[in-house]
Amino acid sequence: MSPWQCPSFIFLVLGVVNIVAMLSTYAIANRYTDQPEIAALIVIGVSAFIFIVSQSVTQGFDKLAQANKLKTEFVSIASHQLRTPLSAIRWSLNLLKGGRCSPSETASFLDLIQENSERMIKLVSDLLDVSRIEMGKNTFMPRQTNIYVLAQKIVNASALFAKANNVSISLEAPESLPNVYTDPDKIFIVIQNLIDNSVKYIKGKGEIRVALQQDDGFVRMAVRDTGVGIPKLQQKHIFQKFFRSDNIMKHQTVGTGLGLFISKAVVEQSGGKIWFESEEGKGTTFYFTLPIYK
Amino acid sequence: MKTILLIEDEPTLQKALSTALSQEGYDVKNALDGEIGLRLARETKPNIILLDLILPKMDGFEVLEELKKDDSVKDIPVIVLTNLESTQDIERALALGATNYLVKANYDLKDIVEKVRDNIK
């Protein structure tokens, strides 16, 4: 039994309290009124009150149990996620120290060590972000931000990585676009995340189109790709912590399953919304909005 | 030459493990998901199977269950090689008929090779 589960004696205590309360209110009510209807009404009122109180007591315990379960799950998934790159590093070192690898094998195991240590660093910083978000301690400093300049910076920086993967990437925006109100450092991570996802989930040749557009009191960004798409059945889980869809696992791309969870938190903190449209095999478009700076 | 079927979806781990096992003179067959793993087990009848638990398409528990139901492959020893280590998972895998349960991050490759050598048929 988890320490937060509602102890069974509480049910007994609440039951006894309820019965005693009913009997005593009945006795008291009888003394003050001759009309049985009013006595009955008082008894019903008191029992309803006690019922609501007991309900909230047990619900409180349920909530604690739920939070505790989430925490345990988080620790177990996080440790599994950390152990995979750790095993890769440990085993690559075993092979290198064994001295039986050809020069090309040696080079590829060194690459594995590099990749996996980077993967761990990314995972640890994502985990810290997630825990800050969940504790409400995520430092968020919104200010006037030129989203076009930010997007251009990321698109330019990603172009090389994209090109190496046979992916072309473009940015479209109207001549004049108002500034938005958000934390540029945080939204930088969001845009980077969405573009990285698109590059990773395009298999073979493909393209990514980033578009900015004014939409009422908001600026909307769309990141459209011609990637593997998200299977219909899994679309509702996509913003959950650690969730990675089946078809992504099939394509074996590296990922922590935390990027979209963090992105959603950041966009919502800015007062915007994030959503997507996707068709498996055709591609995905992620959208998010940010309020215009006034 | 003895054959090992390695059912592991993580490409980096699969690469390191199969290199180490080939260096020991085993013939290593790789499967990147549970379905392929089960099919290769039936087709190639390896001398031992190394099985990860979190796998796409069909997880390691299901693969293990199917293997033990099938007379043609049920005697092949299966070493579960995973990074999950809740008592529940360990008990479940052993109850389903796994020969051994190893947590990847806790072992060097030479320890895993040794376990393979001890258990292979």
Coordinates of C-alpha atoms in Angstrom, one line a residue:
Chain A
M1 CA 0.0 0.0 0.0
S2 CA 1.3 3.4 -0.9
P3 CA 1.7 5.7 2.1
W4 CA -0.8 8.1 0.6
Q5 CA -3.6 5.7 0.1
C6 CA -6.8 6.4 2.1
P7 CA -6.5 4.2 5.2
S8 CA -9.5 1.9 5.5
F9 CA -10.2 2.9 9.2
I10 CA -11.1 6.4 7.9
F11 CA -14.1 4.9 6.1
L12 CA -15.2 3.2 9.3
V13 CA -14.8 6.4 11.3
L14 CA -16.7 8.5 8.8
G15 CA -19.5 5.9 8.6
V16 CA -19.9 5.9 12.4
V17 CA -19.8 9.7 12.6
N18 CA -22.5 9.8 9.9
I19 CA -24.8 7.4 11.8
V20 CA -24.3 9.0 15.2
A21 CA -24.9 12.5 13.6
M22 CA -28.1 11.3 12.0
L23 CA -29.4 9.8 15.2
S24 CA -28.5 12.8 17.3
T25 CA -29.9 15.3 14.9
Y26 CA -33.1 13.2 14.7
A27 CA -33.4 13.3 18.5
I28 CA -32.6 17.1 18.7
A29 CA -34.9 18.0 15.8
N30 CA -37.8 16.0 17.5
R31 CA -37.4 18.1 20.6
Y32 CA -37.6 21.4 18.8
T33 CA -40.3 20.7 16.3
D34 CA -43.5 18.6 16.2
Q35 CA -43.6 18.4 12.5
P36 CA -41.9 15.2 11.2
E37 CA -41.3 16.7 7.8
I38 CA -39.0 19.4 9.2
A39 CA -37.2 16.9 11.4
A40 CA -36.6 14.7 8.4
L41 CA -35.4 17.7 6.4
I42 CA -32.9 18.7 9.1
V43 CA -31.6 15.1 9.3
I44 CA -31.2 15.0 5.5
G45 CA -29.4 18.3 5.5
V46 CA -26.9 17.3 8.2
S47 CA -26.2 13.9 6.4
A48 CA -25.6 15.7 3.1
F49 CA -23.2 18.0 4.8
I50 CA -21.3 15.1 6.4
F51 CA -21.3 13.2 3.1
I52 CA -19.7 16.2 1.4
V53 CA -17.1 16.5 4.1
S54 CA -16.2 12.8 3.9
Q55 CA -16.1 12.9 0.1
S56 CA -13.5 15.7 0.2
V57 CA -11.4 13.9 2.8
T58 CA -11.2 10.7 0.7
Q59 CA -10.7 12.7 -2.5
G60 CA -7.8 14.5 -0.9
F61 CA -6.2 11.2 -0.2
D62 CA -6.8 10.1 -3.8
K63 CA -5.1 13.2 -5.1
L64 CA -2.0 12.6 -2.9
A65 CA -1.9 9.0 -4.1
Q66 CA -2.1 10.1 -7.7
A67 CA 0.7 12.7 -7.2
N68 CA 2.8 10.1 -5.5
K69 CA 2.2 7.6 -8.4
L70 CA 3.2 10.2 -11.0
K71 CA 6.4 10.9 -9.1
T72 CA 7.3 7.2 -8.9
E73 CA 6.6 6.8 -12.6
F74 CA 8.7 9.9 -13.4
V75 CA 11.7 8.5 -11.4
S76 CA 11.4 5.1 -13.0
I77 CA 11.1 6.4 -16.6
A78 CA 13.9 9.0 -16.0
S79 CA 16.3 6.4 -14.7
H80 CA 15.5 4.1 -17.6
Q81 CA 16.1 7.0 -20.0
L82 CA 19.4 7.9 -18.3
R83 CA 20.6 4.3 -18.2
T84 CA 20.4 3.7 -21.9
P85 CA 23.1 6.3 -22.9
L86 CA 25.1 5.3 -19.8
S87 CA 25.1 1.7 -21.0
A88 CA 26.1 2.8 -24.5
I89 CA 29.0 4.8 -23.1
R90 CA 30.1 2.0 -20.7
W91 CA 30.0 -0.6 -23.4
S92 CA 31.8 1.5 -26.0
L93 CA 34.6 2.1 -23.5
N94 CA 34.8 -1.7 -22.8
L95 CA 35.3 -2.3 -26.5
L96 CA 37.9 0.4 -27.0
K97 CA 39.8 -0.8 -24.0
G98 CA 39.6 -4.3 -25.2
G99 CA 41.8 -3.3 -28.1
R100 CA 40.2 -5.6 -30.7
C101 CA 38.5 -3.0 -32.8
S102 CA 39.5 -2.0 -36.3
P103 CA 40.3 1.7 -36.9
S104 CA 36.9 2.3 -38.4
E105 CA 35.2 0.5 -35.5
T106 CA 37.2 2.6 -33.1
A107 CA 36.1 5.8 -34.7
S108 CA 32.5 4.7 -34.6
F109 CA 32.6 3.8 -30.9
L110 CA 34.2 7.2 -30.2
D111 CA 31.3 8.7 -32.0
L112 CA 28.8 6.7 -30.0
I113 CA 30.4 7.9 -26.8
Q114 CA 30.2 11.5 -28.0
E115 CA 26.5 11.1 -29.1
N116 CA 25.4 9.4 -25.9
S117 CA 27.1 11.9 -23.6
E118 CA 25.4 14.7 -25.5
R119 CA 22.1 12.8 -25.2
M120 CA 22.6 12.5 -21.4
I121 CA 23.4 16.2 -21.1
K122 CA 20.3 17.1 -23.0
L123 CA 18.2 14.7 -21.0
V124 CA 19.4 16.1 -17.7
S125 CA 18.7 19.7 -18.7
D126 CA 15.3 18.7 -20.0
L127 CA 14.6 16.9 -16.7
L128 CA 15.6 20.0 -14.8
D129 CA 13.3 22.1 -17.0
V130 CA 10.4 19.7 -16.4
S131 CA 10.9 19.7 -12.7
R132 CA 11.1 23.5 -12.6
I133 CA 7.9 23.7 -14.6
E134 CA 6.1 21.3 -12.4
M135 CA 7.2 23.0 -9.2
G136 CA 6.1 26.3 -10.7
K137 CA 9.7 27.6 -10.4
N138 CA 10.4 28.0 -14.0
T139 CA 11.9 31.4 -14.3
F140 CA 9.9 33.2 -17.0
M141 CA 10.9 36.7 -18.0
P142 CA 8.6 38.0 -20.7
R143 CA 9.7 41.1 -22.6
Q144 CA 9.2 42.7 -26.0
T145 CA 10.5 40.2 -28.6
N146 CA 11.1 40.2 -32.3
I147 CA 10.0 36.7 -33.2
Y148 CA 11.1 37.0 -36.8
V149 CA 14.7 37.7 -35.9
L150 CA 14.6 34.8 -33.5
A151 CA 13.1 32.4 -36.0
Q152 CA 15.6 33.5 -38.7
K153 CA 18.5 32.9 -36.3
I154 CA 17.3 29.3 -35.6
V155 CA 16.4 28.6 -39.2
N156 CA 19.9 29.7 -40.3
A157 CA 21.6 27.7 -37.6
S158 CA 19.5 24.6 -38.5
A159 CA 20.0 24.8 -42.2
L160 CA 23.4 23.0 -42.1
F161 CA 22.0 20.1 -40.0
A162 CA 18.9 20.0 -42.2
K163 CA 21.0 19.9 -45.4
A164 CA 23.1 17.1 -44.0
N165 CA 19.8 15.2 -43.7
N166 CA 18.6 16.1 -47.2
V167 CA 16.0 18.5 -45.8
S168 CA 15.5 22.0 -47.1
I169 CA 14.2 24.7 -44.7
S170 CA 12.6 28.0 -45.4
L171 CA 11.1 30.9 -43.5
E172 CA 8.2 33.1 -44.7
A173 CA 6.8 36.2 -42.9
P174 CA 4.9 39.3 -43.9
E175 CA 6.8 42.5 -44.4
S176 CA 5.8 44.0 -41.1
L177 CA 5.1 41.8 -38.1
P178 CA 4.4 43.2 -34.6
N179 CA 6.7 42.3 -31.7
V180 CA 5.4 39.7 -29.3
Y181 CA 5.5 39.5 -25.5
T182 CA 7.3 36.4 -24.3
D183 CA 10.6 35.1 -22.8
P184 CA 12.8 35.0 -25.9
D185 CA 15.3 32.5 -24.3
K186 CA 12.4 30.1 -23.6
I187 CA 10.7 30.5 -26.9
F188 CA 14.0 30.0 -28.6
I189 CA 14.0 26.5 -27.1
V190 CA 10.5 25.9 -28.4
I191 CA 11.2 26.9 -32.0
Q192 CA 14.5 24.9 -31.9
N193 CA 12.6 21.9 -30.6
L194 CA 9.9 22.0 -33.3
I195 CA 12.5 22.4 -36.1
D196 CA 14.7 19.6 -34.7
N197 CA 11.7 17.3 -34.5
S198 CA 10.8 18.1 -38.1
V199 CA 14.4 17.3 -39.3
K200 CA 14.5 14.1 -37.2
Y201 CA 11.2 12.8 -38.4
I202 CA 11.7 13.4 -42.1
K203 CA 12.9 10.2 -43.6
G204 CA 14.9 10.7 -46.8
K205 CA 14.4 13.9 -48.7
G206 CA 12.0 16.5 -47.4
E207 CA 11.2 20.1 -46.6
I208 CA 10.3 22.2 -43.6
R209 CA 8.4 25.5 -44.0
V210 CA 8.4 27.9 -41.1
A211 CA 5.8 30.6 -41.5
L212 CA 4.9 33.6 -39.3
Q213 CA 1.5 35.4 -39.6
Q214 CA -0.5 37.9 -37.6
D215 CA -3.7 36.5 -36.2
D216 CA -5.9 38.8 -34.1
G217 CA -4.0 39.9 -31.0
F218 CA -1.4 37.2 -31.6
V219 CA 1.4 36.2 -33.9
R220 CA 1.1 32.6 -35.1
M221 CA 4.0 30.4 -36.1
A222 CA 3.6 27.3 -38.2
V223 CA 6.3 24.7 -38.6
R224 CA 5.3 22.4 -41.5
D225 CA 7.2 19.3 -42.4
T226 CA 6.9 16.4 -44.8
G227 CA 7.9 13.9 -42.2
V228 CA 6.5 10.5 -41.0
G229 CA 3.5 12.1 -39.2
I230 CA 1.9 11.2 -36.0
P231 CA -0.4 8.1 -35.9
K232 CA -4.1 9.1 -35.3
L233 CA -4.4 7.0 -32.2
Q234 CA -1.4 8.5 -30.5
Q235 CA -2.1 12.1 -31.3
K236 CA -3.8 12.8 -28.0
H237 CA -0.7 11.8 -26.0
I238 CA 1.8 13.8 -27.9
F239 CA 2.2 16.6 -25.3
Q240 CA 2.6 14.1 -22.4
K241 CA 5.8 13.8 -20.6
F242 CA 8.1 11.0 -22.0
F243 CA 5.6 10.0 -24.7
R244 CA 7.1 8.9 -28.0
S245 CA 4.9 7.5 -30.7
D246 CA 5.3 4.0 -32.0
N247 CA 6.3 5.1 -35.5
I248 CA 9.0 7.3 -34.1
M249 CA 10.4 4.4 -32.1
K250 CA 10.3 2.4 -35.4
H251 CA 12.5 5.0 -37.0
Q252 CA 14.9 4.8 -34.1
T253 CA 15.5 8.5 -33.7
V254 CA 17.0 9.7 -30.5
G255 CA 14.8 11.8 -28.3
T256 CA 13.9 12.3 -24.6
G257 CA 10.1 12.5 -25.0
L258 CA 10.2 15.8 -23.1
G259 CA 10.5 18.5 -25.8
L260 CA 6.8 18.9 -26.5
F261 CA 5.9 18.8 -22.9
I262 CA 8.3 21.7 -22.2
S263 CA 7.2 23.6 -25.3
K264 CA 3.6 23.4 -24.3
A265 CA 4.4 24.7 -20.9
V266 CA 6.4 27.7 -22.3
V267 CA 3.8 28.7 -24.8
E268 CA 1.0 28.5 -22.3
Q269 CA 3.1 30.6 -19.8
S270 CA 3.3 33.2 -22.5
G271 CA -0.5 33.2 -22.8
G272 CA -0.5 31.5 -26.2
K273 CA -1.7 28.1 -27.5
I274 CA 0.1 25.2 -29.2
W275 CA -1.5 22.6 -31.4
F276 CA -0.8 20.5 -34.5
E277 CA -2.3 18.9 -37.6
S278 CA -0.8 15.6 -38.7
E279 CA -1.3 12.8 -41.1
E280 CA 0.7 9.6 -40.9
G281 CA 3.0 9.3 -43.9
K282 CA 2.4 12.8 -45.1
G283 CA 3.7 15.2 -42.5
T284 CA 3.0 17.3 -39.5
T285 CA 2.4 21.0 -38.9
F286 CA 2.9 22.4 -35.4
Y287 CA 1.3 25.8 -34.6
F288 CA 1.7 28.1 -31.7
T289 CA 0.6 31.6 -30.9
L290 CA 2.1 34.4 -28.9
P291 CA 0.4 37.6 -27.7
I292 CA 1.4 40.8 -29.5
Y293 CA 3.4 43.3 -27.4
K294 CA 1.3 46.3 -26.5
Chain B
M1 CA 29.5 -21.7 -34.8
K2 CA 26.9 -20.9 -32.2
T3 CA 24.2 -18.4 -33.0
I4 CA 22.9 -15.6 -30.7
L5 CA 19.7 -13.8 -31.5
L6 CA 19.9 -10.2 -30.1
I7 CA 16.5 -8.5 -29.8
E8 CA 17.4 -4.9 -29.1
D9 CA 15.8 -1.7 -30.5
E10 CA 18.4 0.8 -29.4
P11 CA 20.9 0.9 -32.3
T12 CA 23.9 2.0 -30.2
L13 CA 23.5 -0.8 -27.7
Q14 CA 22.8 -3.3 -30.4
K15 CA 26.0 -2.3 -32.1
A16 CA 28.2 -2.5 -29.0
L17 CA 26.7 -5.8 -27.9
S18 CA 26.9 -7.5 -31.3
T19 CA 30.5 -6.3 -31.8
A20 CA 31.5 -7.8 -28.4
L21 CA 29.7 -11.1 -29.1
S22 CA 31.1 -11.4 -32.6
Q23 CA 34.6 -10.8 -31.2
E24 CA 34.0 -13.9 -29.0
G25 CA 33.3 -15.9 -32.1
Y26 CA 29.5 -16.0 -32.0
D27 CA 27.3 -15.6 -35.0
V28 CA 25.0 -12.7 -34.0
K29 CA 21.6 -12.1 -35.6
N30 CA 19.9 -8.7 -34.9
A31 CA 16.3 -7.9 -34.5
L32 CA 15.2 -4.3 -33.9
D33 CA 11.6 -5.0 -32.8
G34 CA 9.7 -7.7 -31.0
E35 CA 7.9 -9.0 -34.1
I36 CA 11.1 -9.5 -36.1
G37 CA 12.7 -11.0 -33.1
L38 CA 10.0 -13.7 -32.7
R39 CA 10.1 -14.5 -36.4
L40 CA 13.9 -14.8 -36.4
A41 CA 13.8 -17.0 -33.3
R42 CA 11.4 -19.4 -35.1
E43 CA 13.3 -19.3 -38.4
T44 CA 16.9 -19.6 -37.2
K45 CA 16.5 -21.5 -33.9
P46 CA 19.5 -19.7 -32.2
N47 CA 21.4 -21.2 -29.3
I48 CA 20.5 -18.4 -27.0
I49 CA 18.3 -15.2 -27.2
L50 CA 19.2 -11.9 -25.6
L51 CA 15.9 -10.0 -25.1
D52 CA 15.2 -6.3 -24.3
L53 CA 11.9 -5.5 -22.7
I54 CA 10.8 -2.2 -24.1
L55 CA 10.5 -2.9 -27.8
P56 CA 8.4 -1.4 -30.6
K57 CA 5.5 -3.5 -32.0
M58 CA 5.6 -6.3 -29.5
D59 CA 7.3 -5.9 -26.1
G60 CA 9.8 -8.3 -24.5
F61 CA 7.2 -9.9 -22.2
E62 CA 4.9 -10.8 -25.1
V63 CA 7.9 -12.1 -27.1
L64 CA 8.9 -14.3 -24.1
E65 CA 5.4 -15.5 -23.7
E66 CA 5.1 -16.5 -27.3
L67 CA 8.5 -18.2 -27.3
K68 CA 7.6 -20.3 -24.3
K69 CA 4.3 -21.4 -25.8
D70 CA 6.0 -22.7 -29.0
D71 CA 7.4 -26.2 -28.7
S72 CA 10.0 -25.6 -31.5
V73 CA 11.7 -22.7 -29.6
K74 CA 10.7 -23.1 -25.9
D75 CA 13.9 -24.7 -24.9
I76 CA 16.2 -21.9 -26.2
P77 CA 17.5 -20.1 -23.1
V78 CA 16.4 -16.4 -23.0
I79 CA 18.5 -13.8 -21.1
V80 CA 16.5 -10.7 -20.5
L81 CA 18.7 -7.6 -20.9
T82 CA 17.0 -4.4 -20.0
N83 CA 17.3 -1.2 -18.0
L84 CA 14.1 -1.8 -16.2
E85 CA 14.6 -3.1 -12.7
S86 CA 11.4 -3.1 -10.7
T87 CA 10.9 -6.3 -8.7
Q88 CA 7.6 -6.6 -10.5
D89 CA 9.3 -6.7 -14.0
I90 CA 12.0 -9.1 -12.8
E91 CA 9.4 -11.5 -11.2
R92 CA 7.2 -11.3 -14.3
A93 CA 10.1 -12.1 -16.7
L94 CA 11.3 -15.0 -14.6
A95 CA 7.8 -16.4 -14.2
L96 CA 7.4 -16.3 -17.9
G97 CA 10.5 -18.5 -18.2
A98 CA 13.5 -16.2 -18.7
T99 CA 16.8 -17.9 -17.8
N100 CA 18.4 -14.8 -16.4
Y101 CA 17.6 -11.1 -15.9
L102 CA 20.3 -8.5 -16.3
V103 CA 20.2 -4.8 -15.9
K104 CA 22.3 -3.4 -18.8
A105 CA 23.8 -0.4 -17.0
N106 CA 25.1 -2.6 -14.2
Y107 CA 27.3 -4.8 -16.3
D108 CA 30.4 -4.6 -18.4
L109 CA 30.3 -6.4 -21.8
K110 CA 32.7 -9.1 -20.5
D111 CA 30.1 -10.0 -17.8
I112 CA 27.4 -10.3 -20.3
V113 CA 29.6 -12.4 -22.6
E114 CA 30.3 -14.6 -19.6
K115 CA 26.6 -15.0 -18.8
V116 CA 26.0 -15.9 -22.5
R117 CA 28.8 -18.5 -22.3
D118 CA 27.4 -20.0 -19.1
N119 CA 23.9 -20.3 -20.5
I120 CA 24.2 -21.0 -24.2
K121 CA 23.0 -24.5 -25.4

